[in-house]
mmCIF file of C-alpha atoms in Angstrom:
data_model
loop_
_atom_site.group_PDB
_atom_site.id
_atom_site.type_symbol
_atom_site.label_atom_id
_atom_site.label_comp_id
_atom_site.label_asym_id
_atom_site.label_seq_id
_atom_site.Cartn_x
_atom_site.Cartn_y
_atom_site.Cartn_z
ATOM 1 C CA UNK A 225 112.182 60.667 23.099
ATOM 2 C CA UNK A 226 110.763 62.988 20.535
ATOM 3 C CA UNK A 227 107.061 64.052 20.619
ATOM 4 C CA UNK A 228 104.902 62.504 16.760
ATOM 5 C CA UNK A 229 101.174 64.136 16.320
ATOM 6 C CA UNK A 230 99.399 63.451 13.079
ATOM 7 C CA UNK A 231 98.713 66.119 10.605
ATOM 8 C CA UNK A 232 95.313 65.733 9.166
ATOM 9 C CA UNK A 233 92.423 67.223 6.788
ATOM 10 C CA UNK A 234 89.171 66.038 5.632
ATOM 11 C CA UNK A 235 87.971 67.670 2.163
ATOM 12 C CA UNK A 236 84.404 67.767 0.640
ATOM 13 C CA UNK A 237 83.070 68.733 -2.813
ATOM 14 C CA UNK A 238 79.244 67.692 -2.334
ATOM 15 C CA UNK A 239 78.701 63.900 -1.535
ATOM 16 C CA UNK A 240 83.014 62.772 -2.356
ATOM 17 C CA UNK A 241 86.062 63.158 0.726
ATOM 18 C CA UNK A 242 89.643 63.695 0.352
ATOM 19 C CA UNK A 243 90.836 62.587 3.617
ATOM 20 C CA UNK A 244 95.123 63.345 4.071
ATOM 21 C CA UNK A 245 97.386 62.501 7.037
ATOM 22 C CA UNK A 246 100.962 63.162 8.009
ATOM 23 C CA UNK A 247 102.699 61.956 11.186
ATOM 24 C CA UNK A 248 104.806 64.843 12.193
ATOM 25 C CA UNK A 249 107.486 65.536 14.857
ATOM 26 C CA UNK A 250 109.540 68.039 16.102
ATOM 27 C CA UNK A 251 112.771 68.875 14.136
ATOM 28 C CA UNK A 252 116.063 66.977 16.087
ATOM 29 C CA UNK A 253 118.361 69.633 15.554
ATOM 30 C CA UNK A 254 116.142 73.247 15.431
ATOM 31 C CA UNK A 255 113.491 72.253 17.661
ATOM 32 C CA UNK A 256 111.160 75.528 16.689
ATOM 33 C CA UNK A 257 110.347 73.232 13.224
ATOM 34 C CA UNK A 258 108.590 70.311 13.042
ATOM 35 C CA UNK A 259 109.138 67.444 10.443
ATOM 36 C CA UNK A 260 106.699 65.546 7.905
ATOM 37 C CA UNK A 261 107.365 62.041 8.305
ATOM 38 C CA UNK A 262 105.250 60.869 5.416
ATOM 39 C CA UNK A 263 101.856 62.540 3.470
ATOM 40 C CA UNK A 264 99.295 60.162 2.998
ATOM 41 C CA UNK A 265 96.064 61.105 1.061
ATOM 42 C CA UNK A 266 92.955 59.063 -0.359
ATOM 43 C CA UNK A 267 91.408 59.123 -3.507
ATOM 44 C CA UNK A 268 88.353 60.850 -3.709
ATOM 45 C CA UNK A 269 85.885 58.551 -2.228
ATOM 46 C CA UNK A 270 82.001 58.627 -1.407
ATOM 47 C CA UNK A 271 81.118 57.597 2.016
ATOM 48 C CA UNK A 272 77.920 55.757 0.929
ATOM 49 C CA UNK A 273 79.440 54.179 -1.842
ATOM 50 C CA UNK A 274 79.023 50.459 -1.849
ATOM 51 C CA UNK A 275 82.434 49.858 -2.783
ATOM 52 C CA UNK A 276 84.731 47.241 -0.435
ATOM 53 C CA UNK A 277 87.837 49.849 -0.238
ATOM 54 C CA UNK A 278 86.121 52.610 0.753
ATOM 55 C CA UNK A 279 83.707 50.674 3.371
ATOM 56 C CA UNK A 280 86.822 48.591 4.804
ATOM 57 C CA UNK A 281 88.661 52.421 4.865
ATOM 58 C CA UNK A 282 85.287 53.632 6.805
ATOM 59 C CA UNK A 283 85.176 50.573 9.100
ATOM 60 C CA UNK A 284 88.862 50.913 10.258
ATOM 61 C CA UNK A 285 88.621 54.673 11.684
ATOM 62 C CA UNK A 286 85.775 53.797 13.711
ATOM 63 C CA UNK A 287 86.712 54.084 16.927
ATOM 64 C CA UNK A 288 85.920 50.775 18.419
ATOM 65 C CA UNK A 289 88.911 49.961 16.206
ATOM 66 C CA UNK A 290 91.188 53.276 17.092
ATOM 67 C CA UNK A 291 94.303 51.793 19.740
ATOM 68 C CA UNK A 292 93.316 55.251 22.846
ATOM 69 C CA UNK A 293 96.001 53.261 24.682
ATOM 70 C CA UNK A 294 97.988 56.924 23.955
ATOM 71 C CA UNK A 295 97.590 59.829 21.637
ATOM 72 C CA UNK A 296 100.490 58.716 19.454
ATOM 73 C CA UNK A 297 98.719 54.862 18.910
ATOM 74 C CA UNK A 298 95.528 56.872 17.974
ATOM 75 C CA UNK A 299 97.406 59.030 15.503
ATOM 76 C CA UNK A 300 99.290 56.082 13.711
ATOM 77 C CA UNK A 301 96.023 53.846 14.117
ATOM 78 C CA UNK A 302 94.654 57.254 11.897
ATOM 79 C CA UNK A 303 97.561 57.803 9.762
ATOM 80 C CA UNK A 304 98.128 53.842 8.616
ATOM 81 C CA UNK A 305 94.422 53.503 7.712
ATOM 82 C CA UNK A 306 94.574 56.518 5.026
ATOM 83 C CA UNK A 307 97.916 54.838 3.949
ATOM 84 C CA UNK A 308 96.111 51.859 3.356
ATOM 85 C CA UNK A 309 93.686 53.310 1.256
ATOM 86 C CA UNK A 310 95.746 55.449 -0.504
ATOM 87 C CA UNK A 311 97.877 52.246 -1.367
ATOM 88 C CA UNK A 312 94.433 50.002 -2.004
ATOM 89 C CA UNK A 313 94.360 50.894 -5.908
ATOM 90 C CA UNK A 314 97.422 50.077 -5.910
ATOM 91 C CA UNK A 315 97.470 46.545 -4.899
ATOM 92 C CA UNK A 316 94.397 45.187 -5.674
ATOM 93 C CA UNK A 317 92.791 45.813 -1.548
ATOM 94 C CA UNK A 318 92.575 47.889 1.348
ATOM 95 C CA UNK A 319 95.294 46.235 3.852
ATOM 96 C CA UNK A 320 95.777 47.522 6.981
ATOM 97 C CA UNK A 321 99.285 46.102 9.277
ATOM 98 C CA UNK A 322 99.104 47.296 12.380
ATOM 99 C CA UNK A 323 102.964 45.806 13.124
ATOM 100 C CA UNK A 324 105.609 47.968 12.414
ATOM 101 C CA UNK A 325 107.978 45.657 11.535
ATOM 102 C CA UNK A 326 105.706 44.372 8.913
ATOM 103 C CA UNK A 327 104.161 47.685 8.389
ATOM 104 C CA UNK A 328 108.293 48.535 7.279
ATOM 105 C CA UNK A 329 108.396 45.256 4.719
ATOM 106 C CA UNK A 330 105.155 46.698 2.633
ATOM 107 C CA UNK A 331 105.984 50.132 2.655
ATOM 108 C CA UNK A 332 109.601 48.964 0.905
ATOM 109 C CA UNK A 333 107.555 46.589 -1.597
ATOM 110 C CA UNK A 334 104.767 49.144 -2.741
ATOM 111 C CA UNK A 335 108.160 51.487 -3.023
ATOM 112 C CA UNK A 336 109.334 48.849 -5.558
ATOM 113 C CA UNK A 337 105.791 48.444 -7.367
ATOM 114 C CA UNK A 338 105.874 52.144 -7.217
ATOM 115 C CA UNK A 339 108.852 51.983 -9.312
ATOM 116 C CA UNK A 340 108.257 49.460 -11.749
ATOM 117 C CA UNK A 341 104.908 51.075 -12.250
ATOM 118 C CA UNK A 342 107.384 54.310 -12.849
ATOM 119 C CA UNK A 343 109.706 52.178 -15.284
ATOM 120 C CA UNK A 344 106.778 50.744 -17.062
ATOM 121 C CA UNK A 345 105.279 54.218 -18.333
ATOM 122 C CA UNK A 346 108.325 54.651 -18.873
ATOM 123 C CA UNK A 347 108.807 52.056 -21.444
ATOM 124 C CA UNK A 348 105.437 52.496 -22.792
ATOM 125 C CA UNK A 349 106.327 56.362 -23.680
ATOM 126 C CA UNK A 350 109.268 55.003 -25.104
ATOM 127 C CA UNK A 351 107.834 52.567 -27.753
ATOM 128 C CA UNK A 352 105.147 55.325 -28.822
ATOM 129 C CA UNK A 353 108.296 57.642 -30.018
ATOM 130 C CA UNK A 354 110.263 54.386 -31.475
ATOM 131 C CA UNK A 355 110.453 53.705 -35.323
ATOM 132 C CA UNK A 356 112.180 50.469 -35.973
ATOM 133 C CA UNK A 357 110.561 47.465 -34.928
ATOM 134 C CA UNK A 358 112.827 45.470 -34.137
ATOM 135 C CA UNK A 359 113.432 47.849 -30.874
ATOM 136 C CA UNK A 360 109.262 47.993 -30.062
ATOM 137 C CA UNK A 361 109.481 44.500 -30.228
ATOM 138 C CA UNK A 362 112.306 44.079 -27.348
ATOM 139 C CA UNK A 363 111.226 47.212 -25.310
ATOM 140 C CA UNK A 364 107.480 45.093 -25.375
ATOM 141 C CA UNK A 365 109.067 42.431 -23.882
ATOM 142 C CA UNK A 366 111.008 43.822 -21.338
ATOM 143 C CA UNK A 367 107.344 45.654 -20.390
ATOM 144 C CA UNK A 368 106.068 41.903 -20.003
ATOM 145 C CA UNK A 369 108.865 40.972 -17.713
ATOM 146 C CA UNK A 370 108.557 43.961 -15.899
ATOM 147 C CA UNK A 371 105.067 43.000 -15.536
ATOM 148 C CA UNK A 372 105.296 39.860 -14.321
ATOM 149 C CA UNK A 373 107.777 40.845 -11.702
ATOM 150 C CA UNK A 374 104.419 43.546 -10.662
ATOM 151 C CA UNK A 375 101.847 40.529 -10.720
ATOM 152 C CA UNK A 376 104.326 38.641 -8.343
ATOM 153 C CA UNK A 377 105.235 41.792 -6.059
ATOM 154 C CA UNK A 378 101.198 42.257 -5.430
ATOM 155 C CA UNK A 379 100.619 38.583 -5.039
ATOM 156 C CA UNK A 380 103.642 38.682 -2.039
ATOM 157 C CA UNK A 381 101.455 41.966 -0.471
ATOM 158 C CA UNK A 382 98.594 40.262 -0.611
ATOM 159 C CA UNK A 383 99.463 36.464 1.576
#
């Protein structure tokens, strides 16, 4: 069994806070080194604000909502809450998933959404550089198709 723990930090500037977390484990070949399994970071937020994402995040990290059957489960719950808040704006809602299998599928769809967003951004920059009107139209049509795929993926995530 590989021991895991969470690396976490909290930064404050005025009334605004950012939380970052990452699960880490020992390197399998060199036990003197650790490996970060994924870094998650919330956007800067005001914990007193009346935003749904922020209040859902605060509620999810209340001690009564954390599984303390062992430290690994507690760390995992905190990391998942930070990750859910990180992607809340991307998918349109705060969605905390505690099932490992569903979480893996959820991450795959989020990666697909991020790739589509990147493609759309790249195509938009190509449109700005393009001088021929017909090619701009083709790029716009391609962007619209990608946006439809993006909307479909977001709907699948919020089911």
